[in-house]
Amino acid sequence: VTVSVLYWLLLRCCRVAVEMSIVPITWNEFYRTAQTCRYQHPRALRDQVEALKPACTDLTPYVYRDPSIGALLLAKGKMLNPTPAGEPAVHFAITLKPQFPNAYPILSIEQPPAGWRIANHPHVDREGLCYLD
C-alpha cells in the first residue's frame, strides 16, 4: 500500500509540474486561449501584439497553465541587438493575465543597455514593467 501511495503521489506531482510549466504555442493558440479564458479586450490584445512583431526578433508565444489563474499568456522576443559599443541586447517579455488592471499587455524589459535605467523609459513603472500603447 505504501508503494502504491508513493507512486500515486509521484504521478500527481509530475502531472502538476507538466501542467504548470511554460510551453511554446502557436499564435493561433495564443489568441484562441485569450478568447476562451475570457481575457478582456482580445481584439486590442491581438492588434498590439501584431504591431510588435515587425519591431522585434523571434517573438515567440507561450502559455503557463495554472489552476488558480487559468492560462497566463506570455510572448518573448529580442527588441534591440547588441551594439558595437558593448551594450547588450534588449529582450522583453509580454505577460498577460485575464484580470490584470486595464487588461492590456505588459512589456517587461529584462536587460536594458548599459547606462540605461529602466525607470527612464516613458512607459515603465517602478516595477520595471511598461504598458504597451
Coordinates of C-alpha atoms in Angstrom, one line a residue:
V1 CA 0.0 0.0 0.0
T2 CA 2.8 2.4 0.8
V3 CA 4.5 1.9 -2.5
S4 CA 1.2 2.5 -4.4
V5 CA 0.6 5.7 -2.4
L6 CA 4.1 6.9 -3.2
Y7 CA 3.7 6.0 -6.8
W8 CA 0.4 7.9 -7.0
L9 CA 1.9 10.9 -5.3
L10 CA 4.8 10.9 -7.7
L11 CA 2.5 10.7 -10.7
R12 CA 0.4 13.5 -9.3
C13 CA 3.4 15.7 -8.7
C14 CA 4.8 15.0 -12.2
R15 CA 1.4 15.9 -13.7
V16 CA 1.2 19.1 -11.8
A17 CA 4.7 20.0 -12.8
V18 CA 3.8 19.4 -16.5
E19 CA 0.5 21.3 -16.3
M20 CA 2.2 24.3 -14.6
S21 CA 5.2 24.6 -17.0
I22 CA 5.6 27.3 -19.6
V23 CA 5.2 25.8 -23.0
P24 CA 5.5 27.3 -26.5
I25 CA 2.3 27.6 -28.5
T26 CA 1.3 28.9 -31.9
W27 CA 0.0 32.4 -32.4
N28 CA -3.5 31.0 -33.3
E29 CA -3.5 29.1 -29.9
F30 CA -2.3 32.2 -28.2
Y31 CA -5.2 34.3 -29.4
R32 CA -7.7 31.4 -29.1
T33 CA -6.6 30.9 -25.4
A34 CA -7.2 34.7 -24.8
Q35 CA -10.7 34.3 -26.0
T36 CA -11.6 31.0 -24.3
C37 CA -10.1 32.2 -21.0
R38 CA -12.1 35.4 -21.2
Y39 CA -9.3 37.8 -21.5
Q40 CA -10.7 41.3 -21.7
H41 CA -10.2 43.3 -25.0
P42 CA -9.0 40.2 -27.0
R43 CA -9.1 42.3 -30.3
A44 CA -7.0 45.1 -28.8
L45 CA -4.6 42.5 -27.5
R46 CA -4.2 40.9 -30.9
D47 CA -3.7 44.3 -32.6
Q48 CA -1.0 45.3 -30.1
V49 CA 0.9 42.0 -30.4
E50 CA 0.7 42.0 -34.2
A51 CA 2.1 45.6 -34.2
L52 CA 5.1 44.4 -32.1
K53 CA 6.0 41.6 -34.5
P54 CA 7.9 43.7 -37.1
A55 CA 9.9 45.5 -34.4
C56 CA 11.4 42.5 -32.7
T57 CA 13.3 39.3 -33.4
D58 CA 11.9 35.9 -32.7
L59 CA 8.7 36.9 -30.9
T60 CA 7.5 33.6 -29.6
P61 CA 4.2 32.9 -27.8
Y62 CA 4.0 30.7 -24.6
V63 CA 1.3 29.6 -22.2
Y64 CA 1.6 28.9 -18.5
R65 CA -1.4 26.9 -17.2
D66 CA -2.1 27.4 -13.6
P67 CA -5.3 26.1 -12.0
S68 CA -5.5 29.1 -9.7
I69 CA -5.5 31.7 -12.5
G70 CA -6.2 29.7 -15.6
A71 CA -3.9 30.4 -18.5
L72 CA -1.2 33.0 -18.3
L73 CA -0.1 34.1 -21.8
L74 CA 3.5 35.2 -22.5
A75 CA 5.4 36.3 -25.5
K76 CA 9.1 36.8 -25.6
G77 CA 11.5 38.3 -28.1
K78 CA 14.5 40.4 -28.8
M79 CA 13.9 44.1 -29.3
L80 CA 17.4 45.5 -29.8
N81 CA 20.6 43.7 -30.9
P82 CA 23.9 44.2 -29.1
T83 CA 25.8 47.3 -30.2
P84 CA 29.5 47.6 -31.2
A85 CA 29.9 49.8 -28.1
G86 CA 29.2 46.8 -26.0
E87 CA 25.6 47.5 -25.0
P88 CA 23.8 44.2 -24.5
A89 CA 20.7 43.1 -26.4
V90 CA 17.4 44.2 -25.0
H91 CA 15.0 41.4 -24.5
F92 CA 11.4 41.7 -23.4
A93 CA 8.5 39.5 -22.3
I94 CA 4.8 40.3 -22.5
T95 CA 2.9 38.8 -19.7
L96 CA -0.9 38.7 -19.8
K97 CA -3.4 37.9 -17.1
P98 CA -7.1 37.9 -17.7
Q99 CA -7.9 40.2 -14.8
F100 CA -4.8 42.5 -14.9
P101 CA -5.8 46.1 -14.4
N102 CA -6.9 47.5 -17.7
A103 CA -6.4 44.0 -19.1
Y104 CA -3.7 45.2 -21.5
P105 CA -0.3 43.6 -22.3
I106 CA 2.7 44.5 -20.2
L107 CA 6.1 44.9 -21.7
S108 CA 8.9 43.9 -19.3
I109 CA 12.4 45.0 -20.4
E110 CA 14.7 42.3 -18.9
Q111 CA 18.1 43.6 -19.9
P112 CA 18.4 47.3 -20.5
P113 CA 21.5 48.6 -22.3
A114 CA 24.5 49.7 -20.2
G115 CA 23.9 53.1 -18.7
W116 CA 20.1 52.9 -19.1
R117 CA 17.9 52.9 -16.1
I118 CA 14.6 51.2 -16.6
A119 CA 12.8 54.0 -14.8
N120 CA 13.8 56.4 -17.6
H121 CA 11.6 54.7 -20.1
P122 CA 8.5 56.8 -20.6
H123 CA 6.1 53.8 -20.2
V124 CA 7.9 52.0 -17.3
D125 CA 6.6 51.9 -13.8
R126 CA 8.6 51.3 -10.6
E127 CA 8.5 47.6 -11.0
G128 CA 10.2 47.7 -14.4
L129 CA 7.1 47.0 -16.4
C130 CA 5.9 49.2 -19.2
Y131 CA 2.4 49.3 -20.8
L132 CA 2.0 49.0 -24.5
D133 CA 0.2 51.8 -26.2

